Coordinates of C-alpha atoms (C1' of nucleotides) in Angstrom, one line a residue:
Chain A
X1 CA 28.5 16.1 -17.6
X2 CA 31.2 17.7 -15.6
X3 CA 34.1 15.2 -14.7
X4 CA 33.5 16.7 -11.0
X5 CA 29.7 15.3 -11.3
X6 CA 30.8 11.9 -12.8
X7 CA 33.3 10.8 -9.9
X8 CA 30.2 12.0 -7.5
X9 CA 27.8 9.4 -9.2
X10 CA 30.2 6.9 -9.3
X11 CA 30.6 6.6 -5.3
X12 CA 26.7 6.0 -5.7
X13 CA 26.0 2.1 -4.2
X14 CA 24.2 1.7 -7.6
X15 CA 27.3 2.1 -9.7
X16 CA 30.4 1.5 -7.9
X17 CA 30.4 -2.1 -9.0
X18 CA 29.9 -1.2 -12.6
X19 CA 33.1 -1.4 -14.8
X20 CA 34.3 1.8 -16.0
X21 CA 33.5 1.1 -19.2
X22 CA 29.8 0.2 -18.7
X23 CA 30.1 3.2 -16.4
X24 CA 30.9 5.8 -19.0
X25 CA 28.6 4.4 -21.7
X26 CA 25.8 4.4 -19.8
X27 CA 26.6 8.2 -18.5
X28 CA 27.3 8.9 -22.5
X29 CA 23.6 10.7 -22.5
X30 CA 22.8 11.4 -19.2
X31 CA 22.1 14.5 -18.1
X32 CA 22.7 16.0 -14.1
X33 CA 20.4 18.8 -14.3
X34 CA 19.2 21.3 -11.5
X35 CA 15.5 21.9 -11.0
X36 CA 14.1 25.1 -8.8
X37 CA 11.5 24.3 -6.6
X38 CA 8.0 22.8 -7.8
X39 CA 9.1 21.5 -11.2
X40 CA 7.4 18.7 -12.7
X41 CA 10.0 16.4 -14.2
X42 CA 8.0 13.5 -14.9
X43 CA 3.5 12.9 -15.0
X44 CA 2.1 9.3 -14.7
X45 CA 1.4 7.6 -17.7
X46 CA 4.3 8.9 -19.9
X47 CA 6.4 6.0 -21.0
X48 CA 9.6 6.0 -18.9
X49 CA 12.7 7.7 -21.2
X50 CA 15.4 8.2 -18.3
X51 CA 16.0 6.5 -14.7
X52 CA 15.9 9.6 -12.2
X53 CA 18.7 9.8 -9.5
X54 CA 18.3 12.3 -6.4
X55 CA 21.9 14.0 -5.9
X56 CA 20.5 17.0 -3.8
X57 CA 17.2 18.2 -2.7
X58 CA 13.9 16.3 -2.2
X59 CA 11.4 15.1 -5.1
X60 CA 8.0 14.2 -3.9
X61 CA 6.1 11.5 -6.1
X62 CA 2.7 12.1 -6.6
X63 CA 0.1 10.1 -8.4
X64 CA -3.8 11.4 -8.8
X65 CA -6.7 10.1 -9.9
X66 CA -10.6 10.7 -10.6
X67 CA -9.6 14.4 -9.4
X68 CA -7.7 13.3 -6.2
X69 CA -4.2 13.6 -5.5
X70 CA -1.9 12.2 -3.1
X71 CA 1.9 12.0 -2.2
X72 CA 3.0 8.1 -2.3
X73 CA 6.8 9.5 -1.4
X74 CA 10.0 11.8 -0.7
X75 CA 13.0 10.7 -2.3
X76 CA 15.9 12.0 -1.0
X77 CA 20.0 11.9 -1.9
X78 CA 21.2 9.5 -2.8
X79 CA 18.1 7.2 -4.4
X80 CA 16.6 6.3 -7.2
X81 CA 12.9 6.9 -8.5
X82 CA 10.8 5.1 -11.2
X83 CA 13.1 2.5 -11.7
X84 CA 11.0 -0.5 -11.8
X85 CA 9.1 1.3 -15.0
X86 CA 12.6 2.3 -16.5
X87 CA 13.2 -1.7 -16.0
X88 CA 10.1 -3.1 -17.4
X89 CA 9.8 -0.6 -20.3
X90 CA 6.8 0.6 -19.8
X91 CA 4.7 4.0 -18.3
X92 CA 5.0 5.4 -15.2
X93 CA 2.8 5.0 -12.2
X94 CA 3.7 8.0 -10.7
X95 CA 4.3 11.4 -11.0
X96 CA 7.3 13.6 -9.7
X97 CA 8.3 17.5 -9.0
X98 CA 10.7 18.8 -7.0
X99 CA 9.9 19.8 -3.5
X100 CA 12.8 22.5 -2.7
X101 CA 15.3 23.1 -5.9
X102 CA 17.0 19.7 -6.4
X103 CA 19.8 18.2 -8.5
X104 CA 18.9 15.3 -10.2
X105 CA 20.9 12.7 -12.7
X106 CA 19.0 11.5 -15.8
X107 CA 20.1 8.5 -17.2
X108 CA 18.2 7.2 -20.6
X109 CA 16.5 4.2 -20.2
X110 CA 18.1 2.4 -23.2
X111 CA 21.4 2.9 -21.6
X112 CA 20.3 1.6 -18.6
X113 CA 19.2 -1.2 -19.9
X114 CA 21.9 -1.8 -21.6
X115 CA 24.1 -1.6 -19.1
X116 CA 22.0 -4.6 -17.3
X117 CA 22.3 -6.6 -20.0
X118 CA 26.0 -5.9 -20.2
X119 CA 27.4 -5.9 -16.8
X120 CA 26.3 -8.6 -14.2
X121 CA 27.4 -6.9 -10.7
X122 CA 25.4 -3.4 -12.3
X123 CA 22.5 -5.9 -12.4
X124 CA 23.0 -7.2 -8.8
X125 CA 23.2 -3.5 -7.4
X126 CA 20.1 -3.2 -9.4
X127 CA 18.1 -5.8 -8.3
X128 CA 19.1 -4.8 -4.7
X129 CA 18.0 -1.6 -5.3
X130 CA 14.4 -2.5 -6.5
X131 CA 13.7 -4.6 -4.4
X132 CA 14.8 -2.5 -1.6
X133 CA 12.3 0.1 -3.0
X134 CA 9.6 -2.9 -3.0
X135 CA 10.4 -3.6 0.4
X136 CA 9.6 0.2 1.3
X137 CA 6.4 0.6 -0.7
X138 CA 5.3 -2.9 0.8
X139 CA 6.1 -1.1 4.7
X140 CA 4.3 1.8 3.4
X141 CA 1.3 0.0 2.6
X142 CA 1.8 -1.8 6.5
X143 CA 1.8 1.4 8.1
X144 CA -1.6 2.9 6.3
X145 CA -3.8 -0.4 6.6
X146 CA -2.3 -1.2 9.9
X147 CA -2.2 2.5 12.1
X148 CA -4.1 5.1 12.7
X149 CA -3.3 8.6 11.5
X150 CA -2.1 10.2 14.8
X151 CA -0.1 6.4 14.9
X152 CA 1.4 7.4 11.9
X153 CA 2.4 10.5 12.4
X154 CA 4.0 9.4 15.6
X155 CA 5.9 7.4 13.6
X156 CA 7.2 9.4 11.2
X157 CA 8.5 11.6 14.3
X158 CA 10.5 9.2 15.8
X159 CA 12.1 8.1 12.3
X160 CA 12.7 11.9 11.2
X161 CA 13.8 11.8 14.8
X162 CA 16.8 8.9 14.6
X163 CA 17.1 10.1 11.2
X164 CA 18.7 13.8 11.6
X165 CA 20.9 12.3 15.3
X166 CA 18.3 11.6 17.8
X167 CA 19.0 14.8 19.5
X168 CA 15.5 16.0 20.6
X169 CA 15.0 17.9 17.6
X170 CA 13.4 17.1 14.2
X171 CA 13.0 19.6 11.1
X172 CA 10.6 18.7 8.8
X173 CA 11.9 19.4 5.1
X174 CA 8.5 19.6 3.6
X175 CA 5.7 21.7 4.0
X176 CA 2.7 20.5 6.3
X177 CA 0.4 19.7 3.7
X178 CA 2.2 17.1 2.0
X179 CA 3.2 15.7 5.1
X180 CA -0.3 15.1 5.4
X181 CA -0.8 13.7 2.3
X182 CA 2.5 11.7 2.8
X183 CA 0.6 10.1 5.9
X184 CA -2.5 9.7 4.2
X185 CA -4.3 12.2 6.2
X186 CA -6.0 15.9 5.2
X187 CA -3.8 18.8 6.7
X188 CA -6.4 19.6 9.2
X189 CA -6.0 16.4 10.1
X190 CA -2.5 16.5 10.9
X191 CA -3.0 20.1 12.8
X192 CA -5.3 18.1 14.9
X193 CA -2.8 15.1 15.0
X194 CA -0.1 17.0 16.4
X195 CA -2.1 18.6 18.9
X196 CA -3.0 14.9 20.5
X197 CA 0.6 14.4 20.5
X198 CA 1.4 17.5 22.5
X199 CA 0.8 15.2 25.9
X200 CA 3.5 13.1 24.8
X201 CA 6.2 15.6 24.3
X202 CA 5.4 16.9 21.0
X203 CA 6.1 20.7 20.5
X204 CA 5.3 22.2 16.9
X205 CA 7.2 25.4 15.8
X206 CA 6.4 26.0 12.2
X207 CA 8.6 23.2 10.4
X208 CA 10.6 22.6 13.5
X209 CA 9.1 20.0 16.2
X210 CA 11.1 19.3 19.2
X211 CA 10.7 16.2 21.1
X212 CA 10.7 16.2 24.5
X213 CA 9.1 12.8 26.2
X214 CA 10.4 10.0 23.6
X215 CA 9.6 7.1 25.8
X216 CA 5.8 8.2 25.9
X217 CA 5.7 9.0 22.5
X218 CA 7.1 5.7 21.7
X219 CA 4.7 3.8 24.3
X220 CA 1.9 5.3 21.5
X221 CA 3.2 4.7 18.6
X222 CA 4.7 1.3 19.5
X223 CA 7.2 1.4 16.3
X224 CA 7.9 -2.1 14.4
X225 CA 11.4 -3.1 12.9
X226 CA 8.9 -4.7 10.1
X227 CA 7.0 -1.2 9.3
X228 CA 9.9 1.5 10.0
X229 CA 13.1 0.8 9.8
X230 CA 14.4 1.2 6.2
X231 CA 17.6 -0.8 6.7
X232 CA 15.2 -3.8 7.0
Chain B
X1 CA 10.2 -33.5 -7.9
X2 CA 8.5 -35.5 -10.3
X3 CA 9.8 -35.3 -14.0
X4 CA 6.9 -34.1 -15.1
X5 CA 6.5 -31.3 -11.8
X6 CA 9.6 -30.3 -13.0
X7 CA 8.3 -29.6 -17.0
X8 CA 5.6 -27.9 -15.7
X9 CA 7.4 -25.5 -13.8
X10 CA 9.6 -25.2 -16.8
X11 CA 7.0 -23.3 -18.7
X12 CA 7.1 -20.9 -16.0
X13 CA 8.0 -16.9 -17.4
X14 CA 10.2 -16.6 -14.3
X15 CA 12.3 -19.8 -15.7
X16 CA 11.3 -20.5 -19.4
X17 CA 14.5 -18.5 -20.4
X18 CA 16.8 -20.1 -18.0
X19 CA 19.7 -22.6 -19.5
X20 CA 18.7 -25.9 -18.4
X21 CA 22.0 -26.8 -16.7
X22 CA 20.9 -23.8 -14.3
X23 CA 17.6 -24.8 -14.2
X24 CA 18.1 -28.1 -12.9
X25 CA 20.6 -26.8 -10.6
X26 CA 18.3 -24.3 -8.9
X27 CA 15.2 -27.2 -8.9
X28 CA 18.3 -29.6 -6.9
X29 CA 17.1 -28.7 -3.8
X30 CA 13.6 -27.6 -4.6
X31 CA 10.6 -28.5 -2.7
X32 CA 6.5 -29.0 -4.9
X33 CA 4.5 -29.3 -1.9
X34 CA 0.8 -29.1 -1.5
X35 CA -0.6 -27.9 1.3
X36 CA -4.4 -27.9 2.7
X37 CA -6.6 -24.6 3.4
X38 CA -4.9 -22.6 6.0
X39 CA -1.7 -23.6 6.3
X40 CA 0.7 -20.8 7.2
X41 CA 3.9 -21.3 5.2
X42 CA 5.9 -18.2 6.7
X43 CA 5.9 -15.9 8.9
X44 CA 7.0 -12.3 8.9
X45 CA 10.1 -11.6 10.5
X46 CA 11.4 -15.0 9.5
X47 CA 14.7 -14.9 7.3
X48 CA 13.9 -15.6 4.0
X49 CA 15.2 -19.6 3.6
X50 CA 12.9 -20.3 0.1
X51 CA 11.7 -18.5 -3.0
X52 CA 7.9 -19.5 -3.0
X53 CA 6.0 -20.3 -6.3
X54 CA 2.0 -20.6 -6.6
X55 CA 1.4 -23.6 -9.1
X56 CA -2.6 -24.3 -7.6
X57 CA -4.6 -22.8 -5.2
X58 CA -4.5 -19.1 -3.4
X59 CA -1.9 -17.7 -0.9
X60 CA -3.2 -15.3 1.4
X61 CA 0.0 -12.9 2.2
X62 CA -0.8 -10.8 5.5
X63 CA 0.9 -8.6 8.1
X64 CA 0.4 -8.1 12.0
X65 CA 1.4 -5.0 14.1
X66 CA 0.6 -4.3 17.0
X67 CA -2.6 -6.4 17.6
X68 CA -4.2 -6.0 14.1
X69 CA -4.2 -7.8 11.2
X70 CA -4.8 -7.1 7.2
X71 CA -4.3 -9.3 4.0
X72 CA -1.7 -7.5 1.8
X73 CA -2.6 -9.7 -1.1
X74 CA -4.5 -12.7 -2.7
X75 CA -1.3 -14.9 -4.8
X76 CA -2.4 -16.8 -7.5
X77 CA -0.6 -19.0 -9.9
X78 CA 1.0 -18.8 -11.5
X79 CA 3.2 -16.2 -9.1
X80 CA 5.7 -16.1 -6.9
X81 CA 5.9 -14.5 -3.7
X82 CA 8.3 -12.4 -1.2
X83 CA 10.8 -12.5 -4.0
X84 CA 12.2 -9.6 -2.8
X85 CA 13.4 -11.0 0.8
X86 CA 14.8 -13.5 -1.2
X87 CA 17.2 -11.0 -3.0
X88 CA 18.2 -9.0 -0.6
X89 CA 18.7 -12.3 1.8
X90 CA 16.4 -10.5 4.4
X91 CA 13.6 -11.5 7.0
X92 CA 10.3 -11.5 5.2
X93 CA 7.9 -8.5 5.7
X94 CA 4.9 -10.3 5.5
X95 CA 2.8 -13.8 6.7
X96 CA 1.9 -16.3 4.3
X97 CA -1.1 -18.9 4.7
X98 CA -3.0 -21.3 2.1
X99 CA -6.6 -19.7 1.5
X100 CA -7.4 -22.9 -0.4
X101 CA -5.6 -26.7 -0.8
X102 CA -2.6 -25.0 -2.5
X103 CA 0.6 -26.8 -4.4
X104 CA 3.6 -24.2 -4.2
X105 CA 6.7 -24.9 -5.2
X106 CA 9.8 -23.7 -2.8
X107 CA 13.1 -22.8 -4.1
X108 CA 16.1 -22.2 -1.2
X109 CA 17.4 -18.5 -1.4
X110 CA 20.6 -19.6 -2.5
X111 CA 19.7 -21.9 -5.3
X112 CA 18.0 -18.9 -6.5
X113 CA 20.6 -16.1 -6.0
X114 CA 23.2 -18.8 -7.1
X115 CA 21.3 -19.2 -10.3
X116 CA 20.8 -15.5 -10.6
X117 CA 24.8 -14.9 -10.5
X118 CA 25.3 -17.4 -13.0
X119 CA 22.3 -17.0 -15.5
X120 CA 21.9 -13.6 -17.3
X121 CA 18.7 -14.6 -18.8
X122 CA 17.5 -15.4 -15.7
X123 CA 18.5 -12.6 -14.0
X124 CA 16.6 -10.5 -16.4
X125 CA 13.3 -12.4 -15.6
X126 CA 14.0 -12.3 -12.3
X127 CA 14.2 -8.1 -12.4
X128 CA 10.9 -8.4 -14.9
X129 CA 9.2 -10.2 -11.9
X130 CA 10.4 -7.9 -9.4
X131 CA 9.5 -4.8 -11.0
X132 CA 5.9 -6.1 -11.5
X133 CA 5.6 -6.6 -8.3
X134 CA 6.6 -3.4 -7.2
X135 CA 4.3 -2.2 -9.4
X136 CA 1.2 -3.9 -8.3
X137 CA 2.0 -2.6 -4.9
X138 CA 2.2 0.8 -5.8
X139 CA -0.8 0.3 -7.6
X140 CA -3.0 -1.0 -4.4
X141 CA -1.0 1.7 -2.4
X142 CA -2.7 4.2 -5.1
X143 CA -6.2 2.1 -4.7
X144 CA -5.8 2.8 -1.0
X145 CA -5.3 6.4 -0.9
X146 CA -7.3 7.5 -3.9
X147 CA -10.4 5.9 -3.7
X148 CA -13.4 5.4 -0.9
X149 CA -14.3 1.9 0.2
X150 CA -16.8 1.7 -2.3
X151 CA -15.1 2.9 -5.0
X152 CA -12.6 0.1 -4.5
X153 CA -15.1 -2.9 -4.4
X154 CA -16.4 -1.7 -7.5
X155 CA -13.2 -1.4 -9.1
X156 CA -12.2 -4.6 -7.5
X157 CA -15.6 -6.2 -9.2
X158 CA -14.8 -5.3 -12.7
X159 CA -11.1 -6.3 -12.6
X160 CA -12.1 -9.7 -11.5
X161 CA -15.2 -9.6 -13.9
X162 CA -12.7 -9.2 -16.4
X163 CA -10.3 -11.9 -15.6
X164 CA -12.4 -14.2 -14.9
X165 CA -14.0 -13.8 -19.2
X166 CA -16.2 -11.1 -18.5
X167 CA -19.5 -13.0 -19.0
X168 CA -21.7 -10.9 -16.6
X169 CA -20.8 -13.1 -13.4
X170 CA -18.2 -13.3 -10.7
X171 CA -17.1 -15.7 -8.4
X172 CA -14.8 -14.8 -5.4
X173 CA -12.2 -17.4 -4.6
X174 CA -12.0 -16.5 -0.7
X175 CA -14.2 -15.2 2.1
X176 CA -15.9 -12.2 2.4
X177 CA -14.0 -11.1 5.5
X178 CA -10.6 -11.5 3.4
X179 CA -11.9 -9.5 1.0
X180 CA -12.8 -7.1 3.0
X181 CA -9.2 -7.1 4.5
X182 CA -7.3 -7.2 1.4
X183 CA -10.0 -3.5 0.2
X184 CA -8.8 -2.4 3.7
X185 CA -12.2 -2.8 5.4
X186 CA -14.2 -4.6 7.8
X187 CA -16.4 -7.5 7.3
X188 CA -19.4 -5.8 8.1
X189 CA -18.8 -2.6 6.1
X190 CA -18.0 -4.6 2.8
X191 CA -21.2 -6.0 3.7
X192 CA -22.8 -2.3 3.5
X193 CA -20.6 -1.5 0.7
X194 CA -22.5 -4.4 -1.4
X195 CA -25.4 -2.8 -1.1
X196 CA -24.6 0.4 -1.8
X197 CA -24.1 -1.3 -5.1
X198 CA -27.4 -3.1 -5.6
X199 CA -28.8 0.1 -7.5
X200 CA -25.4 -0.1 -9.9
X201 CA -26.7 -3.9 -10.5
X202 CA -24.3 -6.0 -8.6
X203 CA -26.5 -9.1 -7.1
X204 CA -24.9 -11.3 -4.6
X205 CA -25.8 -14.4 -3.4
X206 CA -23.2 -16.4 -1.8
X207 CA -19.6 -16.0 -3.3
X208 CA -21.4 -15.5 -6.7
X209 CA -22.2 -12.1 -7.8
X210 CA -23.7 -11.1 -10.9
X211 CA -23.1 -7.6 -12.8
X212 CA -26.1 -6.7 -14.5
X213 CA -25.3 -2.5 -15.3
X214 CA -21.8 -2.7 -16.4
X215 CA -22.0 0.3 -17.6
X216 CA -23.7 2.3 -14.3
X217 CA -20.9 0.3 -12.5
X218 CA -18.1 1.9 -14.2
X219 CA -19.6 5.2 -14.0
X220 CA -19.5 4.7 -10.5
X221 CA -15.7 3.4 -10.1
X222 CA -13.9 5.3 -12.7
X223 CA -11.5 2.5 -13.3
X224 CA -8.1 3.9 -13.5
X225 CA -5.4 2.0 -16.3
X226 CA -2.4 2.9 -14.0
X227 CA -4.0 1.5 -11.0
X228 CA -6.7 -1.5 -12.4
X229 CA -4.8 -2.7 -14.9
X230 CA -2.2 -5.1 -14.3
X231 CA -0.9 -5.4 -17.4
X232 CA 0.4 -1.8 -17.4
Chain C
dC1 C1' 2.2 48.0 6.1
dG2 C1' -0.4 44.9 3.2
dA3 C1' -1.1 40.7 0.8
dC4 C1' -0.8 36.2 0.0
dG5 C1' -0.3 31.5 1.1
dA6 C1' 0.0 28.1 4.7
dT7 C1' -1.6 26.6 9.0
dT8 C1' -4.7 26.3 12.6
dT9 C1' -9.3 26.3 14.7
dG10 C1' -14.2 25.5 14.8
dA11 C1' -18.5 23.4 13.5
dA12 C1' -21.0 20.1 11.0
dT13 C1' -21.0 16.0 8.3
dA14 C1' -19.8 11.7 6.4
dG15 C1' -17.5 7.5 6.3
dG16 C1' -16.0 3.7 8.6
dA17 C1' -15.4 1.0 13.0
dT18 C1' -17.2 -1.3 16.9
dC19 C1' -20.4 -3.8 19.5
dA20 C1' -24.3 -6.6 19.7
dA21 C1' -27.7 -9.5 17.8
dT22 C1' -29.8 -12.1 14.1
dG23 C1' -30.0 -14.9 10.0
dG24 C1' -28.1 -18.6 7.0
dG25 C1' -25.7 -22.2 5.0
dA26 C1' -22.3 -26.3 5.3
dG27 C1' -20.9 -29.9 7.8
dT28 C1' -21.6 -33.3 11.7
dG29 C1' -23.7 -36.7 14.2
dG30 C1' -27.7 -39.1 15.7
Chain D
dC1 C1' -33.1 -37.4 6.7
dC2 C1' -33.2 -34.2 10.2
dA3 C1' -31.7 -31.5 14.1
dC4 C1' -27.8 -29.4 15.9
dT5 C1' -23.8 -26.6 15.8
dC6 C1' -20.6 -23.6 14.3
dC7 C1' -18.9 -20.1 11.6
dC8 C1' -19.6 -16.6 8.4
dA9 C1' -22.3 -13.0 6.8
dT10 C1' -25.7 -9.5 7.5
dT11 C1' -28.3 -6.0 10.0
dG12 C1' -29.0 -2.5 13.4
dA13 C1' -27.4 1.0 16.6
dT14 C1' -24.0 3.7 18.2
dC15 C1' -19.4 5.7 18.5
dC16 C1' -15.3 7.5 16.7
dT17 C1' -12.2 9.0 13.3
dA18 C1' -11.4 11.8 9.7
dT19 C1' -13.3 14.9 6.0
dT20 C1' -15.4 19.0 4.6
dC21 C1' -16.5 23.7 4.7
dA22 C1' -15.7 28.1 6.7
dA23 C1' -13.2 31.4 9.1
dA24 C1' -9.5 33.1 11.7
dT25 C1' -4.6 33.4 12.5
dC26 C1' 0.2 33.2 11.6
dG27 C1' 4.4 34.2 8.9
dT28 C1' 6.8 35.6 5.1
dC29 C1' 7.9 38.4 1.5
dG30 C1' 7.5 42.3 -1.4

DNA sequence: CGACGATTTGAATAGGATCAATGGGAGTGG
DNA sequence: CCACTCCCATTGATCCTATTCAAATCGTCG
């Protein structure tokens, strides 16, 4: 790794509690590697080998089964993936490719390990970390039992929304399709979502969707602190 | 606590590896309650004041929004629950209520977060926890999205067929309507869902239910290792 | 321009929810 | 011990949401 890429990842939250030393040992065999769009870097049910940090791009993690396939997330800069498998030593529940092309750290699991055992305020940003990613899949699971689709997706608009400034405007950095599988819907599905939403201010351009009666679409969607806000 | 509360909770994963200056440290302030059937220990949006610990009984953890209601999980002991609040000192993201008479055991956040600084070993157990949680979330979210409402009370039949020694019967520790919740269902479809299994020989009379075609059953719910087992 | 993939639209269907009514224990009180 | 009650579970009928299959449209890129 470049020194220019090392003082990047150490400004991560992960690691800029780590002591240098724990810092560069763990790094020792880590890769930062760029991916072009629609790789595969990792398949469910391979044991895990590194800890996966986003630097740049988006990775959607997939996971399939009895010849169905769904998106369970977007990571984006700066987070983790897979990192309760890295911690518990064992196979991975999900799979991962890259959405757009992406630049993504690869740390080896031993070393990350290691540098748990070794380093207690690496092992506090840790366990912060995972169980912030608990908390998420946990708000996830809230917002499919608990919503509708067209709920959802109204949802997602406003947090895209307060996400990119709140200023009327929200780009969508994924195609359509997995949007809709994001939201647990088919992509018909979500065509037909948006179009209900149109009465409340919803216009779709392609990926661009401006917003232009928030107070209605938030009277639908009736957002909760305990479902969508991640800083929760 | 009683002396010999305290032993048992001892023998604990979470705390078997813990030095037992720490240990009794953390128990100082500890509560081993028992509670009767439906007795609702937290509630979400609440900040997270205790570390909760199934020792007998069943914990029903649910979630509300916006006028409905769905169980997120059946605890049973020997588990904790909303560990992750706990870490990250935040509110709790979901309600908790006894399903049965329940004895739980209720550590206060700091004890445990003081004992986490201060205990390496338990730190580790603690992430090992943590990460299996995670896990079994992702896994239901994957059980959500992946399979039809069938296909997950089948799949929900043989894991508990299995846990429960595999000797052709199963007994459900809760209601029907919980159940149904916790598959993301209603009442009266699980009802339907039953006997869309009759032919796949699953006989139920009561909260006993009898699995007399294994084999058709399986057919019929492809279980899935990364999702069923919980072991993985 | 043409081709391909993504999205949208339409029509039919299936899966699940809702509403309403009935059946069936478990527990209570006479 | 029996009748009553209450709650849970089941069943039936209907409605609604979402999926599926098919076709048309849009956009982008060569």
């Amino acid at each position: 790794m470049r020194p220019d890429d090392i003082s990047e990842v150490r400004k991560l939250h992960l690691f800029e509690d780590m002591q240098d030393s724990n810092f560069q040992t763990m790094l020792n065999a880590a890769y930062l590697q760029t991916f072009p769009a629609q790789s595969e870097l990792i398949r469910e049910g391979d044991s895990a080998d590194f800890l996966y940090v986003v630097m740049e791009g988006s990775i959607e993690l997939f996971a399939k089964s009895n010849g169905r396939e769904t998106t369970m997330a977007i990571v984006r800069p700066v987070n983790t993936f897979i990192l309760a498998a890295v911690l518990k030593d064992a196979v991975y529940l999900m799979s991962a490719r890259t959405v757009e092309r992406s630049r993504v750290l690869m740390i080896p699991t031993d070393n990350v390990r290691t540098a748990f055992e070794s380093d207690p305020d690496f092992a506090r940003s840790i366990v912060t970390e995972l169980a912030g990613c608990y908390r998420a899949v946990i708000k996830d699971h809230k917002n499919l039992k608990l919503r509708s689709a067209v709920e959802r997706l109204a949802n997602r608009l406003i947090k895209y929304h307060a996400e990119q400034g709140a200023n009327g405007v929200v780009e969508l950095f994924h195609d359509k399709r997995t949007l809709a599988a994001l939201l647990g819907m088919t992509p018909e599905n979500l065509s037909r979502a948006f179009n209900t939403l149109k009465p409340y201010g919803v216009e779709v351009k392609g990926n661009c969707i401006k917003l232009t009666d928030l107070a209605a679409l938030d009277v639908l969607a009736k957002p909760n602190q305990l479902i969508d806000d991640r800083t929760v």
